[in-house]
């Protein structure tokens, strides 16, 4: 092991690399662990060797001559040696920085596998990541993304024409990704999407009146696609989510206990949809395919569920004279509103719909105008004197 004072003069005339070897190292006689490494190619690289807190030998690369000078290398070696003396571990710090995954790597390798295992809406989450989040931030290391980057992403989503609600869904997913990354120790720092400036949303309030509900069911009776018609009818009669019905299997249906079990609901938990007499009638009238376990089997793909009901839904709306803007999901709103207008509590409605928060149920349970007027009239009745009490009023001097 060669020992000498590493100087500019030594770097200009370094020792020759012995034949058969790829390198020779010179250890500085003033700074412990400071090394000049001479390669057989003629390049020179500076290193610092030290022992960490556990006594393990480590080396950290300082730099290559040409990128830095000998004097800069010596100064850096002194700084690193001082840091080691004070309990630091420059090699570990460097490795920690290098080990931080990029946003794209974390999404693909950690976040999406968790989503696929836990959420029914995994396809939507994957689409948001693939189409917008990863293209915008994918190459950045997790600890390099800043709140400013999140604000810029928000601006681009709005410029793309996405609704406020859709922009908010993207920002919520981004916040969740960084929250999980911090919890799992993927990087150190803060969540850049913790306060993403969510946009105001105007929740839709379109739902069916009792008369429209009756017309819809009548239109479904005449719908030629009987499987799709039955699926829409069950959605209207249960308030279940679209995929909870379309992906239902006969193994999930208990006609005795009157439940449709959803093994993995939107919130990641199992839930049981209660079945009314009308809903049971829909299920009992359905034939069971021998080669398909699904309640609503696909006519095109063997063993698979019905893909969608768009055509049947559009025809039924036209036949029933319903607004073209009415969405299939509005049947869930209508179901909740029908329960609310018949005096059922928000707790009961939330249990049927599978909500965890009463606030969520409140958005679904719209009261009809007639019921609201009746409620307002109750106050009017209080202020209106009864005939008996009116006769008891005494006039001055009476």
GROMACS .gro file of C-alpha atoms in nm:
model
  398
    1UNK     CA    1   0.000   0.000   0.000
    2UNK     CA    2   0.163   0.319  -0.122
    3UNK     CA    3   0.154   0.619   0.113
    4UNK     CA    4   0.232   0.978   0.020
    5UNK     CA    5   0.101   1.331   0.039
    6UNK     CA    6  -0.153   1.363  -0.240
    7UNK     CA    7  -0.066   1.683  -0.423
    8UNK     CA    8  -0.102   1.840  -0.765
    9UNK     CA    9   0.256   1.738  -0.840
   10UNK     CA   10   0.182   1.373  -0.756
   11UNK     CA   11  -0.132   1.380  -0.971
   12UNK     CA   12   0.070   1.513  -1.265
   13UNK     CA   13   0.325   1.230  -1.229
   14UNK     CA   14   0.130   0.944  -1.072
   15UNK     CA   15   0.286   0.606  -0.997
   16UNK     CA   16   0.271   0.354  -1.279
   17UNK     CA   17   0.015   0.075  -1.265
   18UNK     CA   18   0.203  -0.256  -1.231
   19UNK     CA   19   0.173  -0.500  -1.517
   20UNK     CA   20  -0.122  -0.734  -1.479
   21UNK     CA   21  -0.311  -0.492  -1.253
   22UNK     CA   22  -0.593  -0.250  -1.336
   23UNK     CA   23  -0.517   0.011  -1.075
   24UNK     CA   24  -0.285   0.135  -0.803
   25UNK     CA   25  -0.388   0.331  -0.496
   26UNK     CA   26  -0.201   0.597  -0.301
   27UNK     CA   27  -0.314   0.670   0.057
   28UNK     CA   28  -0.264   1.022   0.184
   29UNK     CA   29  -0.034   1.053   0.485
   30UNK     CA   30  -0.217   1.357   0.625
   31UNK     CA   31  -0.589   1.286   0.590
   32UNK     CA   32  -0.675   0.939   0.712
   33UNK     CA   33  -0.855   0.739   0.446
   34UNK     CA   34  -0.801   0.989   0.161
   35UNK     CA   35  -0.713   0.788  -0.152
   36UNK     CA   36  -0.592   0.866  -0.502
   37UNK     CA   37  -0.674   0.579  -0.737
   38UNK     CA   38  -0.480   0.556  -1.063
   39UNK     CA   39  -0.636   0.334  -1.332
   40UNK     CA   40  -0.446   0.158  -1.609
   41UNK     CA   41  -0.633   0.385  -1.851
   42UNK     CA   42  -0.458   0.684  -1.694
   43UNK     CA   43  -0.765   0.826  -1.519
   44UNK     CA   44  -0.743   0.933  -1.153
   45UNK     CA   45  -1.028   0.916  -0.903
   46UNK     CA   46  -1.033   1.031  -0.540
   47UNK     CA   47  -1.201   0.835  -0.257
   48UNK     CA   48  -1.240   0.845   0.118
   49UNK     CA   49  -1.228   0.523   0.319
   50UNK     CA   50  -1.380   0.522   0.666
   51UNK     CA   51  -1.551   0.299   0.925
   52UNK     CA   52  -1.920   0.352   1.001
   53UNK     CA   53  -2.080   0.344   1.346
   54UNK     CA   54  -2.087  -0.037   1.337
   55UNK     CA   55  -1.719  -0.057   1.248
   56UNK     CA   56  -1.782  -0.165   0.888
   57UNK     CA   57  -1.531  -0.040   0.629
   58UNK     CA   58  -1.688   0.183   0.364
   59UNK     CA   59  -1.572   0.403   0.083
   60UNK     CA   60  -1.734   0.708  -0.072
   61UNK     CA   61  -1.634   0.843  -0.411
   62UNK     CA   62  -1.521   1.207  -0.407
   63UNK     CA   63  -1.473   1.265  -0.776
   64UNK     CA   64  -1.259   1.226  -1.085
   65UNK     CA   65  -0.958   1.443  -1.161
   66UNK     CA   66  -1.065   1.682  -1.433
   67UNK     CA   67  -1.413   1.715  -1.293
   68UNK     CA   68  -1.253   1.840  -0.972
   69UNK     CA   69  -0.901   1.954  -0.882
   70UNK     CA   70  -0.665   1.790  -0.633
   71UNK     CA   71  -0.719   2.079  -0.393
   72UNK     CA   72  -1.099   2.041  -0.418
   73UNK     CA   73  -1.069   1.668  -0.358
   74UNK     CA   74  -0.854   1.727  -0.049
   75UNK     CA   75  -1.098   1.986   0.086
   76UNK     CA   76  -1.391   1.750   0.032
   77UNK     CA   77  -1.202   1.466   0.201
   78UNK     CA   78  -1.149   1.686   0.507
   79UNK     CA   79  -1.522   1.768   0.518
   80UNK     CA   80  -1.623   1.404   0.490
   81UNK     CA   81  -1.371   1.294   0.753
   82UNK     CA   82  -1.508   1.558   0.991
   83UNK     CA   83  -1.862   1.435   0.924
   84UNK     CA   84  -1.759   1.077   1.004
   85UNK     CA   85  -1.592   1.190   1.325
   86UNK     CA   86  -1.920   1.357   1.428
   87UNK     CA   87  -2.114   1.034   1.371
   88UNK     CA   88  -2.217   1.079   1.010
   89UNK     CA   89  -2.215   0.816   0.737
   90UNK     CA   90  -2.165   0.985   0.398
   91UNK     CA   91  -2.184   0.658   0.209
   92UNK     CA   92  -2.518   0.569   0.364
   93UNK     CA   93  -2.652   0.919   0.293
   94UNK     CA   94  -2.548   0.882  -0.070
   95UNK     CA   95  -2.704   0.535  -0.097
   96UNK     CA   96  -3.024   0.661   0.062
   97UNK     CA   97  -3.056   0.936  -0.198
   98UNK     CA   98  -2.980   0.695  -0.481
   99UNK     CA   99  -3.231   0.441  -0.352
  100UNK     CA  100  -3.529   0.680  -0.374
  101UNK     CA  101  -3.751   0.549  -0.652
  102UNK     CA  102  -3.889   0.767  -0.925
  103UNK     CA  103  -4.258   0.855  -0.907
  104UNK     CA  104  -4.325   0.627  -1.204
  105UNK     CA  105  -4.139   0.334  -1.048
  106UNK     CA  106  -4.322   0.367  -0.718
  107UNK     CA  107  -4.662   0.387  -0.889
  108UNK     CA  108  -4.597   0.080  -1.103
  109UNK     CA  109  -4.419  -0.137  -0.847
  110UNK     CA  110  -4.590  -0.041  -0.520
  111UNK     CA  111  -4.906   0.169  -0.554
  112UNK     CA  112  -5.092  -0.002  -0.837
  113UNK     CA  113  -5.041  -0.357  -0.700
  114UNK     CA  114  -5.200  -0.240  -0.373
  115UNK     CA  115  -5.489  -0.077  -0.561
  116UNK     CA  116  -5.552  -0.389  -0.768
  117UNK     CA  117  -5.575  -0.599  -0.453
  118UNK     CA  118  -5.791  -0.363  -0.249
  119UNK     CA  119  -6.023  -0.155  -0.466
  120UNK     CA  120  -6.298  -0.234  -0.716
  121UNK     CA  121  -6.228   0.097  -0.892
  122UNK     CA  122  -5.871  -0.012  -0.968
  123UNK     CA  123  -5.915   0.033  -1.344
  124UNK     CA  124  -6.004   0.399  -1.298
  125UNK     CA  125  -5.706   0.457  -1.070
  126UNK     CA  126  -5.475   0.287  -1.319
  127UNK     CA  127  -5.610   0.503  -1.601
  128UNK     CA  128  -5.550   0.824  -1.406
  129UNK     CA  129  -5.193   0.717  -1.332
  130UNK     CA  130  -5.116   0.593  -1.683
  131UNK     CA  131  -5.272   0.878  -1.879
  132UNK     CA  132  -5.184   1.184  -1.670
  133UNK     CA  133  -4.998   1.142  -1.340
  134UNK     CA  134  -4.704   0.930  -1.455
  135UNK     CA  135  -4.649   1.122  -1.782
  136UNK     CA  136  -4.634   1.445  -1.580
  137UNK     CA  137  -4.418   1.331  -1.287
  138UNK     CA  138  -4.291   0.982  -1.370
  139UNK     CA  139  -3.922   1.062  -1.416
  140UNK     CA  140  -3.888   1.267  -1.098
  141UNK     CA  141  -3.761   1.101  -0.782
  142UNK     CA  142  -4.027   1.098  -0.513
  143UNK     CA  143  -3.835   1.348  -0.301
  144UNK     CA  144  -3.790   1.583  -0.599
  145UNK     CA  145  -4.162   1.650  -0.658
  146UNK     CA  146  -4.266   1.985  -0.509
  147UNK     CA  147  -4.599   2.156  -0.432
  148UNK     CA  148  -4.522   2.377  -0.731
  149UNK     CA  149  -4.516   2.067  -0.953
  150UNK     CA  150  -4.855   1.967  -0.816
  151UNK     CA  151  -4.994   2.313  -0.890
  152UNK     CA  152  -4.862   2.292  -1.246
  153UNK     CA  153  -5.024   1.949  -1.289
  154UNK     CA  154  -5.353   2.091  -1.162
  155UNK     CA  155  -5.329   2.373  -1.418
  156UNK     CA  156  -5.265   2.127  -1.702
  157UNK     CA  157  -5.561   1.908  -1.602
  158UNK     CA  158  -5.790   2.209  -1.611
  159UNK     CA  159  -5.645   2.321  -1.947
  160UNK     CA  160  -5.720   1.973  -2.081
  161UNK     CA  161  -6.088   2.037  -2.015
  162UNK     CA  162  -6.142   1.802  -1.721
  163UNK     CA  163  -6.427   1.888  -1.486
  164UNK     CA  164  -6.353   2.018  -1.139
  165UNK     CA  165  -6.461   1.687  -0.993
  166UNK     CA  166  -6.234   1.488  -1.222
  167UNK     CA  167  -5.937   1.715  -1.148
  168UNK     CA  168  -6.002   1.663  -0.777
  169UNK     CA  169  -6.003   1.285  -0.824
  170UNK     CA  170  -5.656   1.304  -0.981
  171UNK     CA  171  -5.526   1.526  -0.701
  172UNK     CA  172  -5.670   1.293  -0.437
  173UNK     CA  173  -5.498   0.994  -0.597
  174UNK     CA  174  -5.171   1.189  -0.610
  175UNK     CA  175  -5.203   1.279  -0.242
  176UNK     CA  176  -5.269   0.913  -0.158
  177UNK     CA  177  -4.965   0.795  -0.358
  178UNK     CA  178  -4.726   1.024  -0.171
  179UNK     CA  179  -4.895   0.944   0.161
  180UNK     CA  180  -4.831   0.574   0.109
  181UNK     CA  181  -4.474   0.640  -0.007
  182UNK     CA  182  -4.401   0.826   0.317
  183UNK     CA  183  -4.571   0.562   0.531
  184UNK     CA  184  -4.375   0.283   0.365
  185UNK     CA  185  -4.043   0.467   0.397
  186UNK     CA  186  -3.988   0.507   0.023
  187UNK     CA  187  -3.846   0.854   0.083
  188UNK     CA  188  -3.806   1.113   0.357
  189UNK     CA  189  -3.964   1.455   0.349
  190UNK     CA  190  -4.318   1.584   0.313
  191UNK     CA  191  -4.619   1.512   0.096
  192UNK     CA  192  -4.612   1.769  -0.188
  193UNK     CA  193  -4.980   1.699  -0.261
  194UNK     CA  194  -5.098   1.732   0.101
  195UNK     CA  195  -5.280   2.057   0.019
  196UNK     CA  196  -5.346   2.044  -0.356
  197UNK     CA  197  -5.604   2.325  -0.365
  198UNK     CA  198  -5.910   2.117  -0.444
  199UNK     CA  199  -6.158   2.282  -0.677
  200UNK     CA  200  -6.520   2.357  -0.585
  201UNK     CA  201  -6.760   2.092  -0.710
  202UNK     CA  202  -7.127   2.118  -0.793
  203UNK     CA  203  -7.281   1.781  -0.718
  204UNK     CA  204  -7.546   1.667  -0.960
  205UNK     CA  205  -7.898   1.658  -0.824
  206UNK     CA  206  -8.076   1.473  -1.105
  207UNK     CA  207  -8.302   1.197  -0.982
  208UNK     CA  208  -8.626   1.030  -1.077
  209UNK     CA  209  -8.968   1.121  -0.950
  210UNK     CA  210  -9.207   0.839  -0.865
  211UNK     CA  211  -9.386   0.887  -1.199
  212UNK     CA  212  -9.058   0.876  -1.394
  213UNK     CA  213  -8.955   0.565  -1.203
  214UNK     CA  214  -9.276   0.389  -1.307
  215UNK     CA  215  -9.228   0.493  -1.671
  216UNK     CA  216  -8.871   0.365  -1.668
  217UNK     CA  217  -8.972   0.022  -1.539
  218UNK     CA  218  -9.245   0.004  -1.804
  219UNK     CA  219  -8.992   0.091  -2.075
  220UNK     CA  220  -8.762  -0.184  -1.949
  221UNK     CA  221  -9.045  -0.433  -1.989
  222UNK     CA  222  -9.040  -0.359  -2.363
  223UNK     CA  223  -8.659  -0.352  -2.399
  224UNK     CA  224  -8.543  -0.626  -2.644
  225UNK     CA  225  -8.211  -0.687  -2.462
  226UNK     CA  226  -8.359  -0.877  -2.173
  227UNK     CA  227  -8.032  -0.930  -1.984
  228UNK     CA  228  -7.942  -0.560  -1.994
  229UNK     CA  229  -8.300  -0.463  -1.905
  230UNK     CA  230  -8.291  -0.690  -1.600
  231UNK     CA  231  -7.956  -0.542  -1.491
  232UNK     CA  232  -8.092  -0.186  -1.515
  233UNK     CA  233  -8.408  -0.286  -1.329
  234UNK     CA  234  -8.198  -0.438  -1.047
  235UNK     CA  235  -7.991  -0.120  -1.027
  236UNK     CA  236  -8.308   0.086  -0.988
  237UNK     CA  237  -8.448  -0.149  -0.724
  238UNK     CA  238  -8.136  -0.185  -0.509
  239UNK     CA  239  -7.941   0.142  -0.540
  240UNK     CA  240  -7.629  -0.069  -0.598
  241UNK     CA  241  -7.334   0.057  -0.799
  242UNK     CA  242  -7.313  -0.043  -1.164
  243UNK     CA  243  -7.025  -0.289  -1.129
  244UNK     CA  244  -7.174  -0.439  -0.813
  245UNK     CA  245  -7.465  -0.556  -1.026
  246UNK     CA  246  -7.297  -0.622  -1.362
  247UNK     CA  247  -7.019  -0.831  -1.204
  248UNK     CA  248  -7.244  -1.017  -0.960
  249UNK     CA  249  -7.215  -1.396  -0.952
  250UNK     CA  250  -7.486  -1.641  -0.859
  251UNK     CA  251  -7.260  -1.757  -0.575
  252UNK     CA  252  -7.305  -1.407  -0.425
  253UNK     CA  253  -7.687  -1.424  -0.432
  254UNK     CA  254  -7.875  -1.562  -0.133
  255UNK     CA  255  -8.245  -1.576  -0.217
  256UNK     CA  256  -8.332  -1.708   0.131
  257UNK     CA  257  -8.154  -1.434   0.326
  258UNK     CA  258  -8.244  -1.185   0.052
  259UNK     CA  259  -7.894  -1.044   0.001
  260UNK     CA  260  -7.653  -0.979  -0.283
  261UNK     CA  261  -7.302  -0.996  -0.140
  262UNK     CA  262  -7.036  -0.767  -0.287
  263UNK     CA  263  -6.703  -0.933  -0.194
  264UNK     CA  264  -6.501  -0.617  -0.255
  265UNK     CA  265  -6.694  -0.290  -0.257
  266UNK     CA  266  -6.563   0.051  -0.360
  267UNK     CA  267  -6.434   0.118  -0.007
  268UNK     CA  268  -6.234  -0.206  -0.010
  269UNK     CA  269  -6.470  -0.398   0.219
  270UNK     CA  270  -6.736  -0.666   0.179
  271UNK     CA  271  -7.094  -0.546   0.185
  272UNK     CA  272  -7.441  -0.699   0.158
  273UNK     CA  273  -7.710  -0.541  -0.058
  274UNK     CA  274  -8.062  -0.612   0.076
  275UNK     CA  275  -8.306  -0.747  -0.184
  276UNK     CA  276  -8.666  -0.628  -0.190
  277UNK     CA  277  -8.956  -0.841  -0.316
  278UNK     CA  278  -8.930  -0.666  -0.654
  279UNK     CA  279  -8.552  -0.724  -0.671
  280UNK     CA  280  -8.599  -1.092  -0.583
  281UNK     CA  281  -8.855  -1.121  -0.861
  282UNK     CA  282  -8.599  -0.989  -1.111
  283UNK     CA  283  -8.340  -1.244  -1.001
  284UNK     CA  284  -8.581  -1.537  -0.991
  285UNK     CA  285  -8.693  -1.465  -1.349
  286UNK     CA  286  -8.335  -1.479  -1.484
  287UNK     CA  287  -8.214  -1.799  -1.651
  288UNK     CA  288  -7.882  -1.940  -1.531
  289UNK     CA  289  -7.615  -2.008  -1.792
  290UNK     CA  290  -7.445  -2.343  -1.740
  291UNK     CA  291  -7.107  -2.215  -1.861
  292UNK     CA  292  -7.115  -1.872  -1.694
  293UNK     CA  293  -7.118  -1.802  -1.318
  294UNK     CA  294  -7.236  -1.442  -1.359
  295UNK     CA  295  -7.591  -1.327  -1.293
  296UNK     CA  296  -7.578  -1.113  -1.606
  297UNK     CA  297  -7.364  -1.310  -1.854
  298UNK     CA  298  -7.196  -1.166  -2.160
  299UNK     CA  299  -7.343  -1.271  -2.494
  300UNK     CA  300  -7.005  -1.232  -2.664
  301UNK     CA  301  -6.742  -1.350  -2.416
  302UNK     CA  302  -6.777  -1.694  -2.272
  303UNK     CA  303  -6.764  -1.706  -1.894
  304UNK     CA  304  -6.752  -1.325  -1.862
  305UNK     CA  305  -7.003  -1.074  -1.722
  306UNK     CA  306  -7.210  -0.832  -1.926
  307UNK     CA  307  -6.979  -0.555  -2.051
  308UNK     CA  308  -7.220  -0.261  -2.035
  309UNK     CA  309  -7.584  -0.159  -2.072
  310UNK     CA  310  -7.537   0.166  -2.264
  311UNK     CA  311  -7.761   0.077  -2.557
  312UNK     CA  312  -8.047  -0.053  -2.344
  313UNK     CA  313  -8.015   0.245  -2.109
  314UNK     CA  314  -8.036   0.498  -2.395
  315UNK     CA  315  -8.341   0.325  -2.546
  316UNK     CA  316  -8.519   0.298  -2.211
  317UNK     CA  317  -8.464   0.668  -2.137
  318UNK     CA  318  -8.609   0.769  -2.472
  319UNK     CA  319  -8.908   0.536  -2.435
  320UNK     CA  320  -8.979   0.664  -2.083
  321UNK     CA  321  -8.937   1.029  -2.181
  322UNK     CA  322  -8.651   1.082  -1.936
  323UNK     CA  323  -8.382   1.353  -1.972
  324UNK     CA  324  -8.094   1.256  -2.200
  325UNK     CA  325  -7.852   1.380  -1.931
  326UNK     CA  326  -7.974   1.120  -1.680
  327UNK     CA  327  -7.686   0.888  -1.591
  328UNK     CA  328  -7.707   0.525  -1.489
  329UNK     CA  329  -7.552   0.627  -1.155
  330UNK     CA  330  -7.849   0.861  -1.099
  331UNK     CA  331  -8.058   0.551  -1.030
  332UNK     CA  332  -7.857   0.523  -0.708
  333UNK     CA  333  -7.948   0.884  -0.622
  334UNK     CA  334  -8.311   0.810  -0.707
  335UNK     CA  335  -8.317   0.503  -0.486
  336UNK     CA  336  -8.183   0.699  -0.189
  337UNK     CA  337  -8.426   0.984  -0.252
  338UNK     CA  338  -8.723   0.746  -0.264
  339UNK     CA  339  -8.623   0.611   0.077
  340UNK     CA  340  -8.574   0.959   0.222
  341UNK     CA  341  -8.914   1.074   0.095
  342UNK     CA  342  -9.074   0.777   0.268
  343UNK     CA  343  -8.932   0.874   0.603
  344UNK     CA  344  -8.630   0.643   0.628
  345UNK     CA  345  -8.332   0.778   0.821
  346UNK     CA  346  -7.998   0.870   0.671
  347UNK     CA  347  -7.845   0.591   0.878
  348UNK     CA  348  -8.073   0.332   0.718
  349UNK     CA  349  -8.013   0.469   0.371
  350UNK     CA  350  -7.637   0.477   0.426
  351UNK     CA  351  -7.637   0.116   0.544
  352UNK     CA  352  -7.822   0.004   0.231
  353UNK     CA  353  -7.596   0.203  -0.001
  354UNK     CA  354  -7.278   0.094   0.176
  355UNK     CA  355  -7.166   0.439   0.289
  356UNK     CA  356  -6.928   0.488   0.580
  357UNK     CA  357  -7.001   0.858   0.623
  358UNK     CA  358  -7.344   1.014   0.675
  359UNK     CA  359  -7.223   1.316   0.477
  360UNK     CA  360  -7.193   1.095   0.171
  361UNK     CA  361  -7.549   0.971   0.213
  362UNK     CA  362  -7.673   1.328   0.244
  363UNK     CA  363  -7.555   1.399  -0.111
  364UNK     CA  364  -7.767   1.110  -0.241
  365UNK     CA  365  -8.086   1.148  -0.037
  366UNK     CA  366  -8.278   1.430  -0.204
  367UNK     CA  367  -8.619   1.521  -0.069
  368UNK     CA  368  -8.896   1.586  -0.317
  369UNK     CA  369  -9.037   1.938  -0.348
  370UNK     CA  370  -9.378   1.817  -0.222
  371UNK     CA  371  -9.220   1.681   0.093
  372UNK     CA  372  -9.023   2.001   0.149
  373UNK     CA  373  -9.338   2.213   0.103
  374UNK     CA  374  -9.522   1.989   0.348
  375UNK     CA  375  -9.243   2.039   0.600
  376UNK     CA  376  -9.255   2.416   0.552
  377UNK     CA  377  -9.634   2.409   0.596
  378UNK     CA  378  -9.586   2.253   0.938
  379UNK     CA  379  -9.443   2.583   1.060
  380UNK     CA  380  -9.729   2.768   0.899
  381UNK     CA  381  -9.975   2.554   1.094
  382UNK     CA  382  -9.805   2.655   1.419
  383UNK     CA  383  -9.849   3.026   1.348
  384UNK     CA  384 -10.214   2.993   1.234
  385UNK     CA  385 -10.460   3.024   1.528
  386UNK     CA  386 -10.717   2.750   1.564
  387UNK     CA  387 -11.092   2.844   1.554
  388UNK     CA  388 -11.125   2.771   1.926
  389UNK     CA  389 -10.834   2.987   2.028
  390UNK     CA  390 -10.951   3.269   1.801
  391UNK     CA  391 -11.277   3.293   1.997
  392UNK     CA  392 -11.085   3.332   2.320
  393UNK     CA  393 -10.917   3.652   2.212
  394UNK     CA  394 -11.042   3.942   2.420
  395UNK     CA  395 -11.074   4.294   2.292
  396UNK     CA  396 -10.985   4.595   2.498
  397UNK     CA  397 -11.269   4.678   2.735
  398UNK     CA  398 -11.444   4.345   2.676
   0.00000   0.00000   0.00000
